[in-house]
Coordinates of N, CA and C in Angstrom, one line a residue:
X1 N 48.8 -21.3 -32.0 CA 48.7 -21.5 -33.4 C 47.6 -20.7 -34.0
X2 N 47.9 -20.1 -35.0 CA 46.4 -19.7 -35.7 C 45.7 -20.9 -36.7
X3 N 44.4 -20.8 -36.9 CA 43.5 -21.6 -37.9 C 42.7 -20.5 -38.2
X4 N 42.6 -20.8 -39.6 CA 41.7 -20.7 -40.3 C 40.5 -21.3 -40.9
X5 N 39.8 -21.0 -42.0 CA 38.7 -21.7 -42.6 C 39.1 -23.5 -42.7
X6 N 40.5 -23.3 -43.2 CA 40.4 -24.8 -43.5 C 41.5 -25.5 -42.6
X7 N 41.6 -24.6 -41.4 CA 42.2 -25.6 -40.2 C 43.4 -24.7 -39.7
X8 N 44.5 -25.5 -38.9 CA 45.9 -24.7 -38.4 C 46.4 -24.2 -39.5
X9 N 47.1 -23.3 -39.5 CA 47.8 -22.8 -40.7 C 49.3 -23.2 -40.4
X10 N 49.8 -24.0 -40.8 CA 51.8 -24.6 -41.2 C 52.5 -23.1 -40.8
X11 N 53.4 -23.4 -40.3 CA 54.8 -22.2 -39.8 C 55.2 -22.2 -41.4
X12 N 55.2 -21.0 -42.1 CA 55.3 -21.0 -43.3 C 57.2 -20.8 -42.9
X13 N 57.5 -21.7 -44.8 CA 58.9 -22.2 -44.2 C 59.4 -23.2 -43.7
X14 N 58.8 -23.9 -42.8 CA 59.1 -24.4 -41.8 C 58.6 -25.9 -42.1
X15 N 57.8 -26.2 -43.4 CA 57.4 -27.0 -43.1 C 57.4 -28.4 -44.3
X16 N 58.1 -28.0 -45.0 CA 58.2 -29.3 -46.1 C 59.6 -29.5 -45.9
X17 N 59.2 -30.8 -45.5 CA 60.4 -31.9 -45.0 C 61.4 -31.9 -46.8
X18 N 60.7 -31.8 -47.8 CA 61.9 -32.2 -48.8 C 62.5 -31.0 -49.1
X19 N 62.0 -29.9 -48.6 CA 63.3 -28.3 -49.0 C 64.1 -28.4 -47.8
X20 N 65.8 -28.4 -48.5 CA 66.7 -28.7 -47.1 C 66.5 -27.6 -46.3
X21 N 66.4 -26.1 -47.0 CA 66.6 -24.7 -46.3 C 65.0 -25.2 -45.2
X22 N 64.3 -25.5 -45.4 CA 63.1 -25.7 -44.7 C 63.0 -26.3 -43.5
X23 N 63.6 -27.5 -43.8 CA 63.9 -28.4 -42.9 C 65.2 -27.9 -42.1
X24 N 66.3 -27.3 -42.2 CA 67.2 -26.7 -41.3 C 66.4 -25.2 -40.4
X25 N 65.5 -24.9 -41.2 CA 65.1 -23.8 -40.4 C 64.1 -24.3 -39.5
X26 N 64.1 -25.2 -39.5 CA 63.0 -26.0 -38.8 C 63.7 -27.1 -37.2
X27 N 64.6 -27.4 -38.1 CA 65.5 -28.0 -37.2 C 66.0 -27.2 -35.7
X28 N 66.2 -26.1 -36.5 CA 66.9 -25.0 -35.9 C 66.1 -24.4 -34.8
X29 N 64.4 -23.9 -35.0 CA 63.6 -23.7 -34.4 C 63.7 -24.6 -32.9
X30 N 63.3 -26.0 -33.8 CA 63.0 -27.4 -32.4 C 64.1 -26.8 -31.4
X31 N 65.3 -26.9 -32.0 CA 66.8 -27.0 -30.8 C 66.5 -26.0 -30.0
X32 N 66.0 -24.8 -30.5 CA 65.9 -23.3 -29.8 C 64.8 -23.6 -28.6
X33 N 63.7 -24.1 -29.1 CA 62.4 -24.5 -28.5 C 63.1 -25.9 -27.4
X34 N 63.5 -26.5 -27.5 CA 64.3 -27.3 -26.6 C 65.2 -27.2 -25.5
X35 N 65.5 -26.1 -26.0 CA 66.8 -25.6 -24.7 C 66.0 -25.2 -23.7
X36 N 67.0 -25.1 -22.6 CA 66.4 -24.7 -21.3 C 67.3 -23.4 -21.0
X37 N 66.5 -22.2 -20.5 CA 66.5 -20.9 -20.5 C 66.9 -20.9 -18.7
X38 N 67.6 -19.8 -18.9 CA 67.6 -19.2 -16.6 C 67.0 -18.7 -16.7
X39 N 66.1 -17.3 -17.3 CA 65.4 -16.8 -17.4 C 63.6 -17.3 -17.5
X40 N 62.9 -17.7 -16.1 CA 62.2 -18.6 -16.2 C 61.2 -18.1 -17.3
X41 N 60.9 -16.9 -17.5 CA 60.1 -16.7 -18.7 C 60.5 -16.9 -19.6
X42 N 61.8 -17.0 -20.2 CA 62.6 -17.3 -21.3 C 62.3 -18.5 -21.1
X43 N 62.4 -19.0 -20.6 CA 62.0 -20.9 -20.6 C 60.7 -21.3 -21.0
X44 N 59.5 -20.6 -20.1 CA 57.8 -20.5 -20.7 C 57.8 -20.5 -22.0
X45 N 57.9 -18.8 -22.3 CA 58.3 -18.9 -23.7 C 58.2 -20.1 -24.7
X46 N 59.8 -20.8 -24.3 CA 59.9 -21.6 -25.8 C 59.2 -23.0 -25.0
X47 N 58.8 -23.2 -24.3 CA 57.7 -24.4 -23.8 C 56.8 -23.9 -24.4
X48 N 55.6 -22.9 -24.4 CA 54.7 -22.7 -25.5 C 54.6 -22.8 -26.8
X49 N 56.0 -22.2 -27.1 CA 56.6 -22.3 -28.5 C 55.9 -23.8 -28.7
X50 N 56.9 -24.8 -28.2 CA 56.6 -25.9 -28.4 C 55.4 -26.6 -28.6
X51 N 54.4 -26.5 -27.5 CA 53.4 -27.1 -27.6 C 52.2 -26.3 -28.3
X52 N 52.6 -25.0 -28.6 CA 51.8 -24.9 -29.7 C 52.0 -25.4 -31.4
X53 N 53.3 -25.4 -31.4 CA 53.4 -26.2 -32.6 C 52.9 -27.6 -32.8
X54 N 53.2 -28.1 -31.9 CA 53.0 -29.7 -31.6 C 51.2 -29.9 -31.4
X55 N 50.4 -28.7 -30.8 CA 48.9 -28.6 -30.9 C 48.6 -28.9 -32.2
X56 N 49.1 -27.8 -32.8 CA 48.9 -27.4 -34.3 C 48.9 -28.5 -35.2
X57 N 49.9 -29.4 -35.3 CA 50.7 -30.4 -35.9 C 49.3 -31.6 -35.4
X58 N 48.9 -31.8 -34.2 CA 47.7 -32.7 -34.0 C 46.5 -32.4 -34.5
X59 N 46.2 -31.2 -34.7 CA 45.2 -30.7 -34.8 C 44.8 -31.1 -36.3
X60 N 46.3 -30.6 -36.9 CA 45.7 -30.9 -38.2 C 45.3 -32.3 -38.8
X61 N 45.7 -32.6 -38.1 CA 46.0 -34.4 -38.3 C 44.5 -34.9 -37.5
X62 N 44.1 -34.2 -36.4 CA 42.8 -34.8 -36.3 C 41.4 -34.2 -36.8
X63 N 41.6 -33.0 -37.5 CA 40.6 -32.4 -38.2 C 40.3 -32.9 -40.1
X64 N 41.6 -34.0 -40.0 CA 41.6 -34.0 -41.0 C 40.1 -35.7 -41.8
X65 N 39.4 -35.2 -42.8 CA 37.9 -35.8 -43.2 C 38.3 -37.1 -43.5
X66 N 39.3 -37.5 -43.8 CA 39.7 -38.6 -44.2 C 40.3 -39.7 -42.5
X67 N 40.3 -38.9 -41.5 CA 40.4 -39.7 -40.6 C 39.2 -39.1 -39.6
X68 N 38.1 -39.1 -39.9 CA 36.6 -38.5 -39.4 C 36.7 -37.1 -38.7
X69 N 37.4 -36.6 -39.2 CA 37.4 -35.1 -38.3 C 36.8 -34.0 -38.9
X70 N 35.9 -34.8 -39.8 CA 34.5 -33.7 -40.7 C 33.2 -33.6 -39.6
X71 N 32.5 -32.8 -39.8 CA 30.8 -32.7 -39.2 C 29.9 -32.9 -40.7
X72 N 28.6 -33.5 -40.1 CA 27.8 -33.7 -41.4 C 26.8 -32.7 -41.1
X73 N 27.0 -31.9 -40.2 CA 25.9 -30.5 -40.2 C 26.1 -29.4 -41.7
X74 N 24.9 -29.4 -42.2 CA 25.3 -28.2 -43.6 C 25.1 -27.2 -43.4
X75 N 26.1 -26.1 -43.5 CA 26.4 -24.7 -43.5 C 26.2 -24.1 -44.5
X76 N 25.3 -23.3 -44.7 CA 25.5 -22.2 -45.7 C 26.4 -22.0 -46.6
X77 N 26.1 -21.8 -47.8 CA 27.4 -21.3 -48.7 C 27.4 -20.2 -48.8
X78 N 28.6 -19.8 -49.4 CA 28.8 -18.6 -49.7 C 28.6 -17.4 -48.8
X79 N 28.8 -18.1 -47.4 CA 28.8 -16.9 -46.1 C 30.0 -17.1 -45.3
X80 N 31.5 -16.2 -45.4 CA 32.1 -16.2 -44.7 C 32.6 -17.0 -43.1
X81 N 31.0 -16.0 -42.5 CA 30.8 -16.2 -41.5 C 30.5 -17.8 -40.9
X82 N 29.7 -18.2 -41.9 CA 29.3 -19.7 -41.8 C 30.6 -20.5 -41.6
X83 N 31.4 -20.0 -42.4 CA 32.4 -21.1 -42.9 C 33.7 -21.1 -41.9
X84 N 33.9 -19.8 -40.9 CA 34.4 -20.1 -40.1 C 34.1 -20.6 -39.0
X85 N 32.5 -20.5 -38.6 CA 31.9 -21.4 -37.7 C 31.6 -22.5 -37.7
X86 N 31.9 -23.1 -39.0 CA 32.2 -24.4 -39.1 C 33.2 -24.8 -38.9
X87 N 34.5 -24.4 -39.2 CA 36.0 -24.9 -38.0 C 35.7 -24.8 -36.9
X88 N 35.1 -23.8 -36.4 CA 35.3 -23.8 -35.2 C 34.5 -25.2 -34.8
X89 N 33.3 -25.6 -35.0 CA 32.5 -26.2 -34.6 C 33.3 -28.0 -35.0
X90 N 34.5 -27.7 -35.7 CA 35.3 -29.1 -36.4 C 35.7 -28.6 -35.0
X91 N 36.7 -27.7 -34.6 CA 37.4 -27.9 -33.8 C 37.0 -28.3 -32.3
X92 N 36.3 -27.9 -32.1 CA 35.6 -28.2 -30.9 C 35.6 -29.0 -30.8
X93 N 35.1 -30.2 -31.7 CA 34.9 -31.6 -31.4 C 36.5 -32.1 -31.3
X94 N 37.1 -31.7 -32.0 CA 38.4 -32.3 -32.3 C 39.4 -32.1 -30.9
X95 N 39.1 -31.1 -30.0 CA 39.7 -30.6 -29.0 C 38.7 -31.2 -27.8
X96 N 37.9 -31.6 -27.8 CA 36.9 -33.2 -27.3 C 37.7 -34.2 -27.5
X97 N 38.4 -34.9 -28.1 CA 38.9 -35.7 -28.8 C 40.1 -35.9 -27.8
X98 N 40.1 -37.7 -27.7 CA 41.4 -37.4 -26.4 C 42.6 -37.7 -27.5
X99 N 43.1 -37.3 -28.3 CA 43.9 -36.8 -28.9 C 44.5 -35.6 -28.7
X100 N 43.3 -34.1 -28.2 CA 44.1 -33.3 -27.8 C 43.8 -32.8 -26.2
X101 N 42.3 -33.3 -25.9 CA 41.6 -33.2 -24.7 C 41.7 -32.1 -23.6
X102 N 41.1 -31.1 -24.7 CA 41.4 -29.3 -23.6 C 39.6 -29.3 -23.4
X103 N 39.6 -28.6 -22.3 CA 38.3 -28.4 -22.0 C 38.2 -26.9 -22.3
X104 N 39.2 -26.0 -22.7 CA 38.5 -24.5 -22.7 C 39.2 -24.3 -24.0
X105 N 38.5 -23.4 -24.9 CA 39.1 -23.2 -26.1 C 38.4 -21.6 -26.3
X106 N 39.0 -20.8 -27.0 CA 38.7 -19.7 -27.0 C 38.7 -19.1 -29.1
X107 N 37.6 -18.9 -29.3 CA 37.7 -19.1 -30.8 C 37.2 -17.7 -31.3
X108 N 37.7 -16.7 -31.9 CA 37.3 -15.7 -32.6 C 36.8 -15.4 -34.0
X109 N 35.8 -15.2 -34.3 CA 35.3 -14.8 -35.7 C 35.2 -13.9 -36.0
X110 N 35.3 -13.3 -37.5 CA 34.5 -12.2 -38.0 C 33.9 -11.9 -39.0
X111 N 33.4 -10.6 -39.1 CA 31.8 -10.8 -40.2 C 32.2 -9.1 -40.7
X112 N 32.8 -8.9 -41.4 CA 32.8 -7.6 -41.8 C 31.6 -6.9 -42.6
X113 N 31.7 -5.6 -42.7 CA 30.2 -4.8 -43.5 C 28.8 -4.6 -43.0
X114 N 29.3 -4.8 -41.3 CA 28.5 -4.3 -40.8 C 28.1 -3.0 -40.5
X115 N 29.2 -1.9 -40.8 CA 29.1 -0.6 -40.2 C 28.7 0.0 -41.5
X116 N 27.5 0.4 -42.1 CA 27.2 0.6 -43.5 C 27.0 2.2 -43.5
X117 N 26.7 2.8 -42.7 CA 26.8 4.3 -42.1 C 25.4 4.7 -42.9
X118 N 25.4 4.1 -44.7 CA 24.1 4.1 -45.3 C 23.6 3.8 -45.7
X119 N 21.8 3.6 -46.4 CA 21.6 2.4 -46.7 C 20.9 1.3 -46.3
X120 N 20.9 1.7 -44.4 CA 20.5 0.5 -43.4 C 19.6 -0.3 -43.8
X121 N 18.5 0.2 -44.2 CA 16.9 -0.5 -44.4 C 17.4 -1.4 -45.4
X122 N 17.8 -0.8 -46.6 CA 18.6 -1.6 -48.0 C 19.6 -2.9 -47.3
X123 N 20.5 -2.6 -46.8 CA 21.5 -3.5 -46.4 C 21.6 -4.4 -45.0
X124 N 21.2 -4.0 -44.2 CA 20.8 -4.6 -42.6 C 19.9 -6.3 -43.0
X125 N 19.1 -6.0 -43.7 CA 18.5 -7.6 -43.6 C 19.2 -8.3 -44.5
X126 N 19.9 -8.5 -45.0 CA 21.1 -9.1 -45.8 C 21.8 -9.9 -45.0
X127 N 22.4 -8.5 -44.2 CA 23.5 -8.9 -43.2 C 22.7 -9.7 -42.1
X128 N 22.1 -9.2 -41.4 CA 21.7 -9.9 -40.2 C 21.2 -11.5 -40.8
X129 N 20.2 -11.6 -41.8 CA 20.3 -13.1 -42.4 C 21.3 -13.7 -42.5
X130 N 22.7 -13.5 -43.1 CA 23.6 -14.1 -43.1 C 23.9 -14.5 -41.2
X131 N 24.2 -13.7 -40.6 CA 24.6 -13.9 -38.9 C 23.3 -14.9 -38.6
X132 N 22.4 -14.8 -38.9 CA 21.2 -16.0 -38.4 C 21.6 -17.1 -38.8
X133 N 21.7 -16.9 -40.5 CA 21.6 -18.3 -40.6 C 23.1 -19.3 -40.5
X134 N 23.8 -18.6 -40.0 CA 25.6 -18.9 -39.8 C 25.6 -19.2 -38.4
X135 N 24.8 -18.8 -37.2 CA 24.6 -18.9 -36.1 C 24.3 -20.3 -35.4
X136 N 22.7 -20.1 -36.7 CA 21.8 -21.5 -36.8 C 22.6 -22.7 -37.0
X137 N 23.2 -22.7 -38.3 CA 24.3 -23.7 -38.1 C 25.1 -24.2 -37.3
X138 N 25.7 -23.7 -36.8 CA 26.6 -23.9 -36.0 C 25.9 -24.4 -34.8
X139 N 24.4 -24.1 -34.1 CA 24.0 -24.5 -33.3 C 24.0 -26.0 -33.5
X140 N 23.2 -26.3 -34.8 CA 22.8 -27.6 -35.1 C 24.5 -28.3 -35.1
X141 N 24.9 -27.8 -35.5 CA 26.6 -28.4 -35.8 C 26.7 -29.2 -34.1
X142 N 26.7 -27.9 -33.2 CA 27.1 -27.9 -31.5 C 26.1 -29.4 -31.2
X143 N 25.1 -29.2 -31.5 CA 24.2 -29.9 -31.6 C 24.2 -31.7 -31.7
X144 N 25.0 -31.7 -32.8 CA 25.6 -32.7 -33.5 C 26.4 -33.8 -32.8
X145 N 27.9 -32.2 -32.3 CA 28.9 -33.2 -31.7 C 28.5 -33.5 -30.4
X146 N 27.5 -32.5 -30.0 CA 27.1 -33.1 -27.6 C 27.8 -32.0 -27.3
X147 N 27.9 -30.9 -28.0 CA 28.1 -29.4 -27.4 C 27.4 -28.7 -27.3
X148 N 26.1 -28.5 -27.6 CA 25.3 -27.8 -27.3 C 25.3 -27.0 -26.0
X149 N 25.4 -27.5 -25.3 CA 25.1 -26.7 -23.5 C 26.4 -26.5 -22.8
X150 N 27.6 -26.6 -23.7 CA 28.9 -26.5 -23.0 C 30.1 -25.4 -24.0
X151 N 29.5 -24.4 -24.8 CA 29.7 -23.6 -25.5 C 28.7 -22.7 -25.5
X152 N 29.6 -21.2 -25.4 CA 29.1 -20.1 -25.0 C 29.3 -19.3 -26.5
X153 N 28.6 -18.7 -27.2 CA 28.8 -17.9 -28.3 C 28.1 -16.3 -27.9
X154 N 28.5 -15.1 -28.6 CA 28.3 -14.2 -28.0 C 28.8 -13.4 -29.2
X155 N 28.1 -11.9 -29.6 CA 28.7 -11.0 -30.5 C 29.1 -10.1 -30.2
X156 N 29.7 -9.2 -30.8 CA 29.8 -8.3 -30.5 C 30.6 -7.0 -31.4
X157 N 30.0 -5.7 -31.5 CA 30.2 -5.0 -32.4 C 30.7 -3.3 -31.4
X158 N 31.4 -2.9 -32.3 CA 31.6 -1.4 -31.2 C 31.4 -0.7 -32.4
X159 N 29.9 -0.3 -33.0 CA 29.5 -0.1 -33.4 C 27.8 0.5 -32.9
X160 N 27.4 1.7 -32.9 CA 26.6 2.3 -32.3 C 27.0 3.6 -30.5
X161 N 28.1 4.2 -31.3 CA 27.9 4.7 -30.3 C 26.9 6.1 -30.6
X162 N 26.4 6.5 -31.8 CA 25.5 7.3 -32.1 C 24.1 6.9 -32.1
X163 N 23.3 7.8 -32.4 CA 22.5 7.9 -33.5 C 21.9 8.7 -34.1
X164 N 22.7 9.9 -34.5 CA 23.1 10.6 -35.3 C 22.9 10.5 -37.0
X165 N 21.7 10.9 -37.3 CA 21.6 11.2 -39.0 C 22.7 11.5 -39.9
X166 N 23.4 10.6 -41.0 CA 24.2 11.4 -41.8 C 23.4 11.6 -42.7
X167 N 22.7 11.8 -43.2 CA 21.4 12.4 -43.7 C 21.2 10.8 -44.8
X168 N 21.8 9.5 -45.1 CA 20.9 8.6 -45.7 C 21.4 7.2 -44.6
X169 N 21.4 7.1 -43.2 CA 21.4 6.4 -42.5 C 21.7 7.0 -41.0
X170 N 22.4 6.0 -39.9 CA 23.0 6.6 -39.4 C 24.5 6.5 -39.4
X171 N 24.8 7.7 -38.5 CA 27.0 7.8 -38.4 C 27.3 6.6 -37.1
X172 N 27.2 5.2 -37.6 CA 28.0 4.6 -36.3 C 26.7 3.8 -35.4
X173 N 25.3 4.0 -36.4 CA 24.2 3.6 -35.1 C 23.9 2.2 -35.6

């Protein structure tokens, strides 16, 4: 399943029970995802199919604030970056939760406008304050649910393979 800022994202189509075309294309899916395949990867396949939908479909339902699937840690506004490290940090706990009870979860973010080529001195403390204080959060968040010491976070940029003057920063450093 993918999630975003504000959680799994719905099989677009797929997913309002009162549009008939919706609901048959939906229907149609389950049956497909149901069958059993000779081809044993053809079978994996629509087993994943499945239980990633069916992930997705709990997830949303246990991340949701109205059945406590909020954190009271406060994130930054207006920083991207923050705001997706705050799902993650919902989800985490939520995937804690013996509702869905995975112990490994693997979560990607990103933070674009780091590669400013110019400018650095001007633009670099901007950016890096936003990654600090988006970081910080999320510690205290980890903090929060009793994850602290069982999550690993790490950055990473493929950026710098120079350091080469383009005469008002550097190309790539």
């Amino acid at each position: 399943y993918v999630m975003g800022r504000s959680g799994p994202s719905p099989l677009r189509q797929f997913t309002n029970e009162s549009n008939a075309a919706e609901r048959i294309r939906r229907e149609a899916l389950a049956a497909m995802l149901a069958r059993s395949y000779a081809p044993i990867m053809q079978d994996q396949y629509a087993v994943l199919g499945d239980s990633a939908m069916v992930l997705g479909e709990t997830l949303t339902s246990v991340l949701d604030p109205a059945k406590g699937g909020d954190i009271s840690t406060v994130f930054p506004a207006n920083n991207h970056l923050a705001s997706q490290l705050r799902m993650v940090a919902r989800a985490v706990r939520a995937c804690r939760s013996s509702a869905i009870n995975h112990s490994r979860q693997i979560y990607y973010v990103t933070m674009g406008g780091i590669d400013t080529h110019d400018n650095q001195i001007n633009n670099q403390a901007g950016l890096l304050t936003r990654v600090s204080e988006a970081l910080m959060a999320f510690r205290n968040a980890l903090n929060e649910i009793g994850a602290l010491n069982d999550v690993t976070t790490f950055t990473m940029i493929d950026f710098g393979r120079t350091l080469n003057s383009n005469g008002n920063g550097t190309d790539h450093g």
